[in-house]
Short mmCIF file of N, CA and C in Angstrom, two decimals:
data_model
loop_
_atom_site.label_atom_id
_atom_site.label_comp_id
_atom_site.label_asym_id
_atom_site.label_seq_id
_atom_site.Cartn_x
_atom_site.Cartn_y
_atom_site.Cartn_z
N UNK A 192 -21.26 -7.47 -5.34
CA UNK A 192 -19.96 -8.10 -5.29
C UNK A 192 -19.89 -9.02 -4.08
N UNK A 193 -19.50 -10.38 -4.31
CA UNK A 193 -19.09 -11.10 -3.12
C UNK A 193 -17.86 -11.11 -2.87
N UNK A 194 -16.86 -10.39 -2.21
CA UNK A 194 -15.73 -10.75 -1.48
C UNK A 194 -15.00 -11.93 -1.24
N UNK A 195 -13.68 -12.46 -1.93
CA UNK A 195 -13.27 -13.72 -1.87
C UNK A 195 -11.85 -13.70 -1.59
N UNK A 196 -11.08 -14.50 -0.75
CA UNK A 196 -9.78 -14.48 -0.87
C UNK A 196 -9.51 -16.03 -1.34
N UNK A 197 -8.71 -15.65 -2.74
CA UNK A 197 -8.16 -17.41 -3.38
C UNK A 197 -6.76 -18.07 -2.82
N UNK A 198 -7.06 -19.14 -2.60
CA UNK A 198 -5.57 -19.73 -1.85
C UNK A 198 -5.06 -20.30 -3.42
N UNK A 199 -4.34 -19.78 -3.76
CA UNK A 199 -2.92 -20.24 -4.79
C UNK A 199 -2.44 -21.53 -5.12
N UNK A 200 -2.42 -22.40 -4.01
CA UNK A 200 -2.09 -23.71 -3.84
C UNK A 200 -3.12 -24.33 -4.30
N UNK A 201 -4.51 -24.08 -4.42
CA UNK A 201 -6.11 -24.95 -4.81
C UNK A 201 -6.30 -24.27 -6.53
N UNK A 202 -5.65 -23.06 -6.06
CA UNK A 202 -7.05 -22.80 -7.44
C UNK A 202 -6.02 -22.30 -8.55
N UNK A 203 -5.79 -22.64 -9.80
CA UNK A 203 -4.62 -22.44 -10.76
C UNK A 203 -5.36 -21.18 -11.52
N UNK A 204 -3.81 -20.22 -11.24
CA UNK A 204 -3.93 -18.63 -11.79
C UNK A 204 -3.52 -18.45 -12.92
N UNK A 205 -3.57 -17.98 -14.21
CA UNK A 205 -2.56 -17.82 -15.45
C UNK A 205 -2.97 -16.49 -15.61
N UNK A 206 -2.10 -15.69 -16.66
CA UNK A 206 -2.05 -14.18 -17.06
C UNK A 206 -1.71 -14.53 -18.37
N UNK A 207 -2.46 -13.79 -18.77
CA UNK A 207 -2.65 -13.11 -20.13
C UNK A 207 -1.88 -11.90 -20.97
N UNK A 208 -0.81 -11.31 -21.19
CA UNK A 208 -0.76 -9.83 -21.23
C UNK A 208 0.61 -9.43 -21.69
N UNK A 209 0.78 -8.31 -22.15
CA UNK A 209 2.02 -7.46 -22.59
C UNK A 209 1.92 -6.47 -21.39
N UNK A 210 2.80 -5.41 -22.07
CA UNK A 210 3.23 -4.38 -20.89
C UNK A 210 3.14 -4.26 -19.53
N UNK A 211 3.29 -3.19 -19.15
CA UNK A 211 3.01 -2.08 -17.73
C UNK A 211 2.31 -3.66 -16.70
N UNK A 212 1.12 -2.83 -17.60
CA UNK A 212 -0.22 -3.35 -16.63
C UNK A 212 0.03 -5.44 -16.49
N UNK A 213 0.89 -5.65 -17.22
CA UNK A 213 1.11 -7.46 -17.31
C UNK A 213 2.12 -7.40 -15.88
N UNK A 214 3.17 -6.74 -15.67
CA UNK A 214 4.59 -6.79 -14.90
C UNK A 214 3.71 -6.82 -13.65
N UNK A 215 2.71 -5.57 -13.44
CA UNK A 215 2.30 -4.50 -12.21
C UNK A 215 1.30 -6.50 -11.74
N UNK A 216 0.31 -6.57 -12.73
CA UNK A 216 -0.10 -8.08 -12.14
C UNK A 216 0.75 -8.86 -11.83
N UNK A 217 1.63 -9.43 -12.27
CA UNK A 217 2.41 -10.43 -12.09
C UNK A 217 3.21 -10.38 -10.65
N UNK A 218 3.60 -9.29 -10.67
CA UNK A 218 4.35 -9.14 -9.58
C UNK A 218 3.11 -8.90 -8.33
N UNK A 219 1.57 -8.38 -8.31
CA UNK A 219 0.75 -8.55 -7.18
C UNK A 219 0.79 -10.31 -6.93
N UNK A 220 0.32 -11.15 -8.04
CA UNK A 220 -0.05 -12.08 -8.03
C UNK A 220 0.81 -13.59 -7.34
N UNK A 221 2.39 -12.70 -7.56
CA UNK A 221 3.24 -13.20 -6.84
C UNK A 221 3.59 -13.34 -5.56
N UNK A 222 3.56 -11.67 -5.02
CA UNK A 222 2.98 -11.47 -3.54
C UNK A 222 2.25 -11.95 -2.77
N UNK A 223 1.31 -12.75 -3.12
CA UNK A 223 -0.14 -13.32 -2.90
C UNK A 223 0.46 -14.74 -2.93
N UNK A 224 1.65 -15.25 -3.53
CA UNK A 224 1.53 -16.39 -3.61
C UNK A 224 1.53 -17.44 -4.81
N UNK A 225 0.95 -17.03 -5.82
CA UNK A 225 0.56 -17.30 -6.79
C UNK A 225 2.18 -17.81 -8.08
N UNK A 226 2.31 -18.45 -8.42
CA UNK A 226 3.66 -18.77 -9.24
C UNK A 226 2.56 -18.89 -10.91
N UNK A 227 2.06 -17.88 -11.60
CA UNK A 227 1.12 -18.26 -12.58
C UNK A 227 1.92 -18.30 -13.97
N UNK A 228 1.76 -19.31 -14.83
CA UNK A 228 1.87 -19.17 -16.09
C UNK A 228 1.47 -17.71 -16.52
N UNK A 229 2.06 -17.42 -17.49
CA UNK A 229 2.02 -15.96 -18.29
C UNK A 229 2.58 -16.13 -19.41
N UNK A 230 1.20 -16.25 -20.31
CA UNK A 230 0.97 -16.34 -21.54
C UNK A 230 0.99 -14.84 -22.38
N UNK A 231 2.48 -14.47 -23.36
CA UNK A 231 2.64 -13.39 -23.69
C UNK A 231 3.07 -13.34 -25.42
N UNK A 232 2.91 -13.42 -26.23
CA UNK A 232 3.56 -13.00 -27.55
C UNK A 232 3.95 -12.09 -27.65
N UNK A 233 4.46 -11.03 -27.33
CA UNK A 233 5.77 -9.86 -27.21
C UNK A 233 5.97 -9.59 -25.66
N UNK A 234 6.11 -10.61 -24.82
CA UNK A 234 6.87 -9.78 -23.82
C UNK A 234 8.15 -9.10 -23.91
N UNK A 235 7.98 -7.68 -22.87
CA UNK A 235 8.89 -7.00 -22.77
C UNK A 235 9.67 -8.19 -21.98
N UNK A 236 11.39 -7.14 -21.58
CA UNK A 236 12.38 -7.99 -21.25
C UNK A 236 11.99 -7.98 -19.87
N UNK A 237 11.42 -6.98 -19.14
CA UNK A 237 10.55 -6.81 -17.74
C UNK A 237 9.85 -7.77 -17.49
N UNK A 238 8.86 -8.23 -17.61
CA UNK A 238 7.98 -9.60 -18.30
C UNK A 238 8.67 -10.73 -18.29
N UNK A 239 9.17 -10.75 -19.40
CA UNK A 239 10.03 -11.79 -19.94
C UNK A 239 10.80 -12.27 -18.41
N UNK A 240 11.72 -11.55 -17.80
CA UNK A 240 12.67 -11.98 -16.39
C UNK A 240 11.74 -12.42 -15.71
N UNK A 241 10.78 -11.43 -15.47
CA UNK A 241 10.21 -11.58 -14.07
C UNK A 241 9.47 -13.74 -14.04
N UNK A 242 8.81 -13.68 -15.22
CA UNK A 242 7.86 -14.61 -15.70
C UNK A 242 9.11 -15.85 -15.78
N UNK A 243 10.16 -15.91 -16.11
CA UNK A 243 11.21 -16.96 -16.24
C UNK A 243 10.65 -17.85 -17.14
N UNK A 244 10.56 -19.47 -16.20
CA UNK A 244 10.09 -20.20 -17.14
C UNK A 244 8.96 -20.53 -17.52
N UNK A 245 8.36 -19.62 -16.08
CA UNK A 245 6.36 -19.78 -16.89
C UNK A 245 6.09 -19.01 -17.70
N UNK A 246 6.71 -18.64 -18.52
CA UNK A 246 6.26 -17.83 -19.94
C UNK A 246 6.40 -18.77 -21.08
N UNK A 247 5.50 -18.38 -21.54
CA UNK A 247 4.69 -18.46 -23.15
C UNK A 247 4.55 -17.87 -23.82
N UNK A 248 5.32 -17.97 -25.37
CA UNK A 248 5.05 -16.69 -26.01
C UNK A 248 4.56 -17.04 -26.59
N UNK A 249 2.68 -17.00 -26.54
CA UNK A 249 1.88 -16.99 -27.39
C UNK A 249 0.96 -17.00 -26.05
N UNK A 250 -0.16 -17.19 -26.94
CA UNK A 250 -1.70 -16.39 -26.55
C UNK A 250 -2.45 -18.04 -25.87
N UNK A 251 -2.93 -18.41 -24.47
CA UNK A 251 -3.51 -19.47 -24.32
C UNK A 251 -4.58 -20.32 -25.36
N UNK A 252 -4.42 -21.27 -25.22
CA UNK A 252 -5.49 -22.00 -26.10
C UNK A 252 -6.33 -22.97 -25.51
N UNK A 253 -7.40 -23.53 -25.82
CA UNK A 253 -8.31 -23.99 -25.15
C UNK A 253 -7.91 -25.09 -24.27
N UNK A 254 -7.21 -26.00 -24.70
CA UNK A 254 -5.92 -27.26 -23.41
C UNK A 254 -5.60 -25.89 -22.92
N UNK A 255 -5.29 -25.13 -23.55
CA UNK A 255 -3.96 -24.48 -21.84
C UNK A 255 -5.18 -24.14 -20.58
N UNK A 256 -6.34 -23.28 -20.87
CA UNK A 256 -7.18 -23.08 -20.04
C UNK A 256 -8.24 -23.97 -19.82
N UNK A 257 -7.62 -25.54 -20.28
CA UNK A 257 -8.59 -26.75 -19.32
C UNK A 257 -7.52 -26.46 -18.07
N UNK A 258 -6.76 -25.96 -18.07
CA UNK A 258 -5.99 -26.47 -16.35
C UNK A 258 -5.90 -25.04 -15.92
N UNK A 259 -6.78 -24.31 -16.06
CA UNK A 259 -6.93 -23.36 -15.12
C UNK A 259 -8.25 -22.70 -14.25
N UNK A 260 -8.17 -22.63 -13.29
CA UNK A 260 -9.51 -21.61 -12.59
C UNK A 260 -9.65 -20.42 -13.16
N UNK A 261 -8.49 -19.44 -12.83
CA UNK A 261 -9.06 -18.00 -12.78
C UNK A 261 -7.71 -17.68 -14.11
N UNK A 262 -7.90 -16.85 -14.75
CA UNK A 262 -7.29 -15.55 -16.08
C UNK A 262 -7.55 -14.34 -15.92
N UNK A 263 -6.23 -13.91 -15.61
CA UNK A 263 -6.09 -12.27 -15.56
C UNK A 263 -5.72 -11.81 -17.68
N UNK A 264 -5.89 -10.97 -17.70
CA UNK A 264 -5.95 -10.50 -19.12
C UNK A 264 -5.50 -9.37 -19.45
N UNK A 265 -4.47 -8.33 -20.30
CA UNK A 265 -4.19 -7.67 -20.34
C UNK A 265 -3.42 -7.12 -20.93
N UNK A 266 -3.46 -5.82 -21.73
CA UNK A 266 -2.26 -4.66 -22.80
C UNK A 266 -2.32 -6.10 -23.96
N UNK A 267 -3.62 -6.27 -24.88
CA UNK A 267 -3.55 -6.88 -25.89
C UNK A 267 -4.29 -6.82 -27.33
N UNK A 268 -5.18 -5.75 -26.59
CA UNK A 268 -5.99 -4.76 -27.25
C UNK A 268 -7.75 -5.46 -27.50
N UNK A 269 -8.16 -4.82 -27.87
CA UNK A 269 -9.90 -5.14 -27.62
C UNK A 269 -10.36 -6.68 -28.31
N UNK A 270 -9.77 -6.82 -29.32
CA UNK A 270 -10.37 -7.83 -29.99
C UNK A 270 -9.76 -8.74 -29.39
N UNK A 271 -8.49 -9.35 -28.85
CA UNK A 271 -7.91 -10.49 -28.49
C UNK A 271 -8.43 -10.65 -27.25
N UNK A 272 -8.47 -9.62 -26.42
CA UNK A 272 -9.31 -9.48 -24.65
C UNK A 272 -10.18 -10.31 -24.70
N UNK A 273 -10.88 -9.75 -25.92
CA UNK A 273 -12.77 -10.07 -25.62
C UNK A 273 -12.70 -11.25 -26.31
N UNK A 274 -12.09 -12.16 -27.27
CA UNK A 274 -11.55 -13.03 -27.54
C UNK A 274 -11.18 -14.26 -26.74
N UNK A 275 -10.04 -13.89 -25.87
CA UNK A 275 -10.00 -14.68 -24.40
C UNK A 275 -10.95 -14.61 -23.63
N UNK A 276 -11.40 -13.78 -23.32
CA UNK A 276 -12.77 -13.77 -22.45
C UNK A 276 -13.82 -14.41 -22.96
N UNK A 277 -14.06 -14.73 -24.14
CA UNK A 277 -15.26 -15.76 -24.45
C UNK A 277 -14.15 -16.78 -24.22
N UNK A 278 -12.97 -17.74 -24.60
CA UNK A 278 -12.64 -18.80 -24.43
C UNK A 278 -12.49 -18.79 -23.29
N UNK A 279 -12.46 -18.01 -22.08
CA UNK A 279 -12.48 -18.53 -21.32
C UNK A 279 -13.55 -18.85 -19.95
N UNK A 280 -14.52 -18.10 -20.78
CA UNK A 280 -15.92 -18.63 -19.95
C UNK A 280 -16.47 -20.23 -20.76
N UNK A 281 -15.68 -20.22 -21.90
CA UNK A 281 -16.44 -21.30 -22.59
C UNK A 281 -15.98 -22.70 -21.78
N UNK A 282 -15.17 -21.99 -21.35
CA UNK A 282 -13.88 -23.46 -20.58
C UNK A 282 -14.11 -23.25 -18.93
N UNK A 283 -15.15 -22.88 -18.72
CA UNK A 283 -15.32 -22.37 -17.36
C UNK A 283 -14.32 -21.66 -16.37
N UNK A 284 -13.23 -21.19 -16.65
CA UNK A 284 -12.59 -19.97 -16.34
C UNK A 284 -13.07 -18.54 -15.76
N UNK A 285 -12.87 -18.38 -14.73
CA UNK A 285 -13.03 -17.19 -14.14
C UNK A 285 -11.94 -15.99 -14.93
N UNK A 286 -12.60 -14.98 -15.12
CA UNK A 286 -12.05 -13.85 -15.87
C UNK A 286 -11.87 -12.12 -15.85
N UNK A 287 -10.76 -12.10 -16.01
CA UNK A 287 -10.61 -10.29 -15.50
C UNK A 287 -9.76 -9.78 -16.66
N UNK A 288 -10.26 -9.15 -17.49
CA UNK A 288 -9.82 -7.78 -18.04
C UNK A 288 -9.59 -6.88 -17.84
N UNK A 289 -8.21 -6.72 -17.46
CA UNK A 289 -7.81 -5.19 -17.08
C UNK A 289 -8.58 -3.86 -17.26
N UNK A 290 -9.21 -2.97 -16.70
CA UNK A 290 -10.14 -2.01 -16.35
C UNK A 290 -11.14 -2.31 -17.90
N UNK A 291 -12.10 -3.46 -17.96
CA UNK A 291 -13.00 -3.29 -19.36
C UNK A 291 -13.95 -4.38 -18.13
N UNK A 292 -14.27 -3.73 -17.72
CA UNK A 292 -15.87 -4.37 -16.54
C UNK A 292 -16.66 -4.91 -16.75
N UNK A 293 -17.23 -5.05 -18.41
CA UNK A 293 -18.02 -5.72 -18.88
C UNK A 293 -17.80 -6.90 -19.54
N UNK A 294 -15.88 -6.98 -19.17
CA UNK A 294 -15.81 -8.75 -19.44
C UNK A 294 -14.81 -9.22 -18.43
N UNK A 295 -15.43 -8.28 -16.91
CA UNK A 295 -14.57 -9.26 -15.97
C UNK A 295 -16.14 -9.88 -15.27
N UNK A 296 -15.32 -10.96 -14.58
CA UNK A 296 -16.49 -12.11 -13.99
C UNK A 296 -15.98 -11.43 -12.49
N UNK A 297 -14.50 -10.68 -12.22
CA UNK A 297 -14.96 -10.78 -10.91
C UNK A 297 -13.65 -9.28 -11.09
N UNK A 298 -13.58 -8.65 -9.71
CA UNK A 298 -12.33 -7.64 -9.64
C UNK A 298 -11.60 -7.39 -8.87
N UNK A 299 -10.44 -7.31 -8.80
CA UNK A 299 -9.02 -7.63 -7.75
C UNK A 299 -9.59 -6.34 -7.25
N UNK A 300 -9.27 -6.92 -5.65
CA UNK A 300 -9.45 -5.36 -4.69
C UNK A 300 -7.84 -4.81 -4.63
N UNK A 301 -7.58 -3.51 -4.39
CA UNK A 301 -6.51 -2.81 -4.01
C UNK A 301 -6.18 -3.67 -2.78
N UNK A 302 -4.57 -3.93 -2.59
CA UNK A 302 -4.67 -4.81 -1.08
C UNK A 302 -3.31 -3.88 -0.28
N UNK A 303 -3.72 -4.46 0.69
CA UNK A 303 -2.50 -4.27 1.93
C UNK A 303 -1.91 -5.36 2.28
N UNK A 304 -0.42 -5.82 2.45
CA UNK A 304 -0.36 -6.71 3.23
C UNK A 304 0.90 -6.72 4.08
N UNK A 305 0.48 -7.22 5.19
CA UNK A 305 1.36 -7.67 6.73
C UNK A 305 1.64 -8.91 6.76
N UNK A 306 2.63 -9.56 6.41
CA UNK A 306 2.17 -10.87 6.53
C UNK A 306 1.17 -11.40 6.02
N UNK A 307 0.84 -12.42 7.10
CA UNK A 307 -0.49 -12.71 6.67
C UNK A 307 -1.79 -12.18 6.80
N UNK A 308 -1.54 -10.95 7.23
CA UNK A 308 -2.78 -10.14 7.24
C UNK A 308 -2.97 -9.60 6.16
N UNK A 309 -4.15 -9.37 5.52
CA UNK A 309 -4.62 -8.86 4.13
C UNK A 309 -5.84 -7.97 4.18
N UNK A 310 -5.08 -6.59 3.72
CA UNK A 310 -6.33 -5.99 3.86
C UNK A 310 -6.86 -5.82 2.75
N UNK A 311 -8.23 -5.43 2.03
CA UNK A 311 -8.38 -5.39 0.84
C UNK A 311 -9.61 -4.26 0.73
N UNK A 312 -9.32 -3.30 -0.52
CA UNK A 312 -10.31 -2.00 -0.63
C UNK A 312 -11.22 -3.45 -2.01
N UNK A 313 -12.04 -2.73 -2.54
CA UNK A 313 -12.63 -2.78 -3.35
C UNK A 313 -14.07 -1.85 -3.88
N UNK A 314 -13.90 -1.24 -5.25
CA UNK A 314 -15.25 -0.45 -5.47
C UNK A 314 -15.89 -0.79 -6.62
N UNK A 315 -16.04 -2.05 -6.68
CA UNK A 315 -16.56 -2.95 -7.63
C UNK A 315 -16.34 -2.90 -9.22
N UNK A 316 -14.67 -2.00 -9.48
CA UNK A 316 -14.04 -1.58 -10.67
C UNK A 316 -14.81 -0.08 -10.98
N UNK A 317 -15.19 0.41 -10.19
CA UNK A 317 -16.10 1.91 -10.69
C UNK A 317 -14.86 3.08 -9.96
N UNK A 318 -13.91 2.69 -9.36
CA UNK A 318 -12.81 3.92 -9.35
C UNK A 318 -12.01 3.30 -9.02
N UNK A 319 -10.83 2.88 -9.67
CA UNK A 319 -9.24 2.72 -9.06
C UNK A 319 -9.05 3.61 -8.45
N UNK A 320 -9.12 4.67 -8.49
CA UNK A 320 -8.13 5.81 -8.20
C UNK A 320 -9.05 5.68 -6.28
N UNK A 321 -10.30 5.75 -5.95
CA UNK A 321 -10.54 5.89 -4.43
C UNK A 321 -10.28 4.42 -4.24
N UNK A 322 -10.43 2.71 -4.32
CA UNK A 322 -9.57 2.26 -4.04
C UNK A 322 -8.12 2.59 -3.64
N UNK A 323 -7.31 2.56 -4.23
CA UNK A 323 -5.96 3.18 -4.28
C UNK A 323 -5.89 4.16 -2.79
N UNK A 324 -6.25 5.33 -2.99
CA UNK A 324 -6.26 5.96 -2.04
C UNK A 324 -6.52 5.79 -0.72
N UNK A 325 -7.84 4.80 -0.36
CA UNK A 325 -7.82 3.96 0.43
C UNK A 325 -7.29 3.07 0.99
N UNK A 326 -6.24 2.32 0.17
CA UNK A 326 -5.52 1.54 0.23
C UNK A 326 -4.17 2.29 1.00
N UNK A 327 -4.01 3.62 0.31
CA UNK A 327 -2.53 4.27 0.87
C UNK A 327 -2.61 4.61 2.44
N UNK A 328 -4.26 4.90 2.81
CA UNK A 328 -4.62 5.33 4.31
C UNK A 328 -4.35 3.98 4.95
N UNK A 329 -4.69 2.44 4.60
CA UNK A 329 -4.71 1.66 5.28
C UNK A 329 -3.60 1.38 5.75
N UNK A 330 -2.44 1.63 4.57
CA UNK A 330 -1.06 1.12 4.76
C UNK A 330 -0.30 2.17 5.75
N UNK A 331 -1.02 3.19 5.91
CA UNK A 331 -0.36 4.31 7.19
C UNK A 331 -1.44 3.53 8.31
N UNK A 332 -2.28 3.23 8.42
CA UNK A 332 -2.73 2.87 9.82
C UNK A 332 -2.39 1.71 10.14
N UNK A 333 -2.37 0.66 9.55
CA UNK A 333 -1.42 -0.47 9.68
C UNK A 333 -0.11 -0.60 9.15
N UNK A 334 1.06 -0.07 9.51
CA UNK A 334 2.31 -0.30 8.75
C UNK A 334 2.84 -1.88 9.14
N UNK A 335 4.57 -1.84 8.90
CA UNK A 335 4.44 -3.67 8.51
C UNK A 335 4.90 -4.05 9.41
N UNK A 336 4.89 -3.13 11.06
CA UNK A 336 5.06 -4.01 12.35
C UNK A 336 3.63 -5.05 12.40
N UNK A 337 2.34 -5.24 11.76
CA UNK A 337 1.57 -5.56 12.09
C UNK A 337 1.82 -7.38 11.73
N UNK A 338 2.66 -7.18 10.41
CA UNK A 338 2.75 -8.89 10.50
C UNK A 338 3.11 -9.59 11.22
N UNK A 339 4.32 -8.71 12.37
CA UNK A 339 4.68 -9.44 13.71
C UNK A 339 3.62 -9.59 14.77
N UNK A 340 3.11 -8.41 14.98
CA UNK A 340 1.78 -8.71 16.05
C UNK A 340 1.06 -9.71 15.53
N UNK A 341 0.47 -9.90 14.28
CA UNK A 341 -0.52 -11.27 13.43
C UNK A 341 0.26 -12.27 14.38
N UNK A 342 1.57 -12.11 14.34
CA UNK A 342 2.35 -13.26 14.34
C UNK A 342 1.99 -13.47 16.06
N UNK A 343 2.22 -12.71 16.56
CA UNK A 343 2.29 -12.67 18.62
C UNK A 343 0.56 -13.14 18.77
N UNK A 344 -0.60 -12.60 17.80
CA UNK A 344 -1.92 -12.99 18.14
C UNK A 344 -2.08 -14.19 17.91
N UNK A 345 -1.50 -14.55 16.88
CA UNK A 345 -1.82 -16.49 15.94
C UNK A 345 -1.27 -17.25 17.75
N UNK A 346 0.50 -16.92 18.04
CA UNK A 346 0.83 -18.02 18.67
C UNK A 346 0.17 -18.00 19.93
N UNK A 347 -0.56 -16.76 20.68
CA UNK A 347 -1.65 -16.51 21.66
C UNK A 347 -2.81 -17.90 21.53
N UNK A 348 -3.28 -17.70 20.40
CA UNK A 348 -4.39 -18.37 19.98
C UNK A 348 -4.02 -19.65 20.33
N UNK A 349 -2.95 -20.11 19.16
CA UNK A 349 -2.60 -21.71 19.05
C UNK A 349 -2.40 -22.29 20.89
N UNK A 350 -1.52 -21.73 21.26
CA UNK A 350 -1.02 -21.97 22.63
C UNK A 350 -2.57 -22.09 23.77
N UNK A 351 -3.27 -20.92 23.64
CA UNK A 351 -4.55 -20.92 24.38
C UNK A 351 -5.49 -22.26 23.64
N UNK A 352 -5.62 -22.37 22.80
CA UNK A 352 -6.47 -23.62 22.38
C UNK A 352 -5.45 -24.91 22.68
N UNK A 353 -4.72 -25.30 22.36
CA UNK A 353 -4.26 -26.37 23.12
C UNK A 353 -4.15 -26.57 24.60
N UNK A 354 -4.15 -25.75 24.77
CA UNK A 354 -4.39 -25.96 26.58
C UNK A 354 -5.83 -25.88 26.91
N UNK A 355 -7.15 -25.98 25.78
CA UNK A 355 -8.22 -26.00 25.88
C UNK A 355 -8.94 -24.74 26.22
N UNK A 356 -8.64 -23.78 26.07
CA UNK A 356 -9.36 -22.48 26.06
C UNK A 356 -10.49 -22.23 25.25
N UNK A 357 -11.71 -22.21 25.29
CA UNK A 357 -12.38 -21.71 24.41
C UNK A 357 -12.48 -20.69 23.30
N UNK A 358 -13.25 -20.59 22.20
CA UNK A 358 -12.88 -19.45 21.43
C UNK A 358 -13.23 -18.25 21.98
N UNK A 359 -14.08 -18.33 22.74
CA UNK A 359 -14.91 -16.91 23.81
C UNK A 359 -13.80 -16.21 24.14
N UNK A 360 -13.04 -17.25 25.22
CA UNK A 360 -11.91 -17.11 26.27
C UNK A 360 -10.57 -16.45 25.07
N UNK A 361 -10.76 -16.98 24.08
CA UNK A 361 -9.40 -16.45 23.02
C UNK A 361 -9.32 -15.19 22.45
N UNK A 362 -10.50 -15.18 22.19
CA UNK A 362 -11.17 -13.67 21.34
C UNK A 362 -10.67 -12.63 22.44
N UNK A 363 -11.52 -12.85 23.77
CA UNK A 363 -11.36 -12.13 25.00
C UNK A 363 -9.75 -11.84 24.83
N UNK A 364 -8.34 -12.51 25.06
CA UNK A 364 -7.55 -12.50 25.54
C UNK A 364 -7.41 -12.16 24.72
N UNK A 365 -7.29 -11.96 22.92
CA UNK A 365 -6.57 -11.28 21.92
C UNK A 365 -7.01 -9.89 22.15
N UNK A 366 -8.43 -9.39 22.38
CA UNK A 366 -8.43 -8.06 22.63
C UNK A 366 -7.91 -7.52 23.54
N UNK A 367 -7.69 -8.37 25.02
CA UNK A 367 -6.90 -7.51 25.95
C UNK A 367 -5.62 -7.43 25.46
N UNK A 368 -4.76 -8.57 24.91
CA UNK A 368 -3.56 -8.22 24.12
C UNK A 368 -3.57 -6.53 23.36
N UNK A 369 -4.74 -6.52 22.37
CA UNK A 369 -4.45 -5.73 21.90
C UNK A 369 -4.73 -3.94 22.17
N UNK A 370 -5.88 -4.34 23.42
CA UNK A 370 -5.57 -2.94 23.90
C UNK A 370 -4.51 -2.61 24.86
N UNK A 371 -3.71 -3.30 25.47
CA UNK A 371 -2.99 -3.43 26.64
C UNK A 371 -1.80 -2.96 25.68
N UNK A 372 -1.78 -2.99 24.95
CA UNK A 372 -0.49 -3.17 24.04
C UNK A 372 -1.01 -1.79 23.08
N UNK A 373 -1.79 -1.27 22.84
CA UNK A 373 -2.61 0.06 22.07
C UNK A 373 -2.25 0.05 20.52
N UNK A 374 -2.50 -1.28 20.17
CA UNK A 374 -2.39 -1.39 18.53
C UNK A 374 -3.60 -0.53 17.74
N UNK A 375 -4.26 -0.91 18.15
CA UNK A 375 -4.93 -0.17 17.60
C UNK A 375 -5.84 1.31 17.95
N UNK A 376 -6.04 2.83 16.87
CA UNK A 376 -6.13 3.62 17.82
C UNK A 376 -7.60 3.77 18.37
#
């Protein structure tokens, strides 16, 4: 597995999906940033709100996924999955099927986030469940005072480099920040 974080603004996200597992994405993907089309033929009314006017009720077609990078996929049952998943490698689309591993191209890690800090588990789709769990330890060792500290380390940084500080000299001064201050244990 190579480890990637996608910026939202470059790379165009769409979803695929009914139920549970469509809402539970949509709403990560939002968090992250992401405003994605969500392509659904029975969305629930859950779905349906959340998705507003980027919903579609129907199933993408080959124009819809010329204008996309990456497709999440999901609650549509085996044949339509694996279905989208060939159209959308055919269209060079990056692709994830909700827990079916053998037609994702890549797999969302469990995340944390502070701000702009992001933490992320991943076990290459071979256990949600220790992801997850991992994920719940991270969010007790970092709770969400940390997006303010991100915030006190960034303007450290910015402020020290304009006044010409080196990155040596920055690194240095963020760790004394942060032991002086005992963020971390």
């Amino acid at each position: 597995m190579i480890p990637l974080a996608l910026d939202p603004a470059r790379v165009t996200i769409a979803l695929a999906g009914n139920g549970p597992l469509a809402l539970r994405r949509l709403t990560q993907l939002r968090e992250g940033g992401a405003d994605p089309q969500v392509f659904s033929p029975e969305p629930d009314g859950e779905l349906a709100a959340l998705a507003g006017d980027r919903l579609v009720r129907a199933l993408p077609e080959a124009s819809d996924l010329d204008k996309v990078g990456v497709l999440y996929v999901m609650g549509l049952g085996t044949e339509a999955e694996t279905a989208l998943a060939d159209l959308a490698r055919q269209r060079r689309v990056l692709v994830n099927v909700e827990d079916v591993i053998p037609l994702c191209d890549f797999h969302s890690p469990s995340v944390v986030r502070r701000g702009d800090l992001v933490m992320t588990v991943s076990t290459g789709g071979r256990s949600p469940t220790v992801a997850s769990l991992l994920r719940q330890r991270l969010e007790s060792l970092f709770p969400e005072e940390w997006a303010e500290r991100l915030r006190t380390i960034a303007e450290l940084r910015n402020r020290r480099r304009a006044e010409g500080a080196s990155m040596s000299e920055v690194a240095r001064e963020s760790r004394d920040l942060i032991d002086r201050e005992k963020w971390l244990p």
